[in-house]
Amino acid sequence: MSNSIEAIKKQIELLKLEQENDREQHKEKISKSSIQERKQLGITWYPIIIKDSYYGYGDRLIIEIERPNDNYYPHQFQFGCTVSLFSNHSNYSPSENTLNGTVSLVRMNQL
């Protein structure tokens, strides 16, 4: 029985390592891609319009965003996926001023 538990613990550790490696590879790929390339891949909405922001249940920040109709590309966003909101304003560093969250609603041009 303890061998089974040890094997499961080892498998969990390997999965965590693989997940972290995948995350780092994705992050590197994104950082080397232009915004236009990311838009065409469906992993970036730019520019966006912040329609509303408020605190929901459990004091969680809710931000409703929309992309203009002239920027329609198919996207890969779905309920539960992790997203990052950033500013490319000259006074902000994207690596320091990024807000991470989870998609809780998906409409055609709205998250």
Steps between C-alpha positions, in 0.01 A plus 500: 500500500779748584662427162177604328481821702864580426442436128200735502698769684782468247250525213349815651843659531583414139169646381567823692845521342354442154232764559759757610717420198201541266414831666854631455512393134166669436616817676818508290307445177256779586776745590666447160178544299359831381154609603379448142630141498335430836171647374508271197567199726195596706692546824496881521227759479643840416382766531225449754239716665445461874121509525466463877684400814358417839537262792293183486444217744783447744640845419637376169577767243287459188617676183278494193687557175399525138695512178392733219305337217766585243751280684316171465724196496397156626634456852592222740353651816256284692347478844763418762810592300764724652549844346724801553399862463783742427563855387749595232501863611854640502491563878423135580715192487294202378697261720420707812150623418315187398172390655429127484156348521261231386238525227152457645288607201562481126293667234600564140693823567468522877671339798 
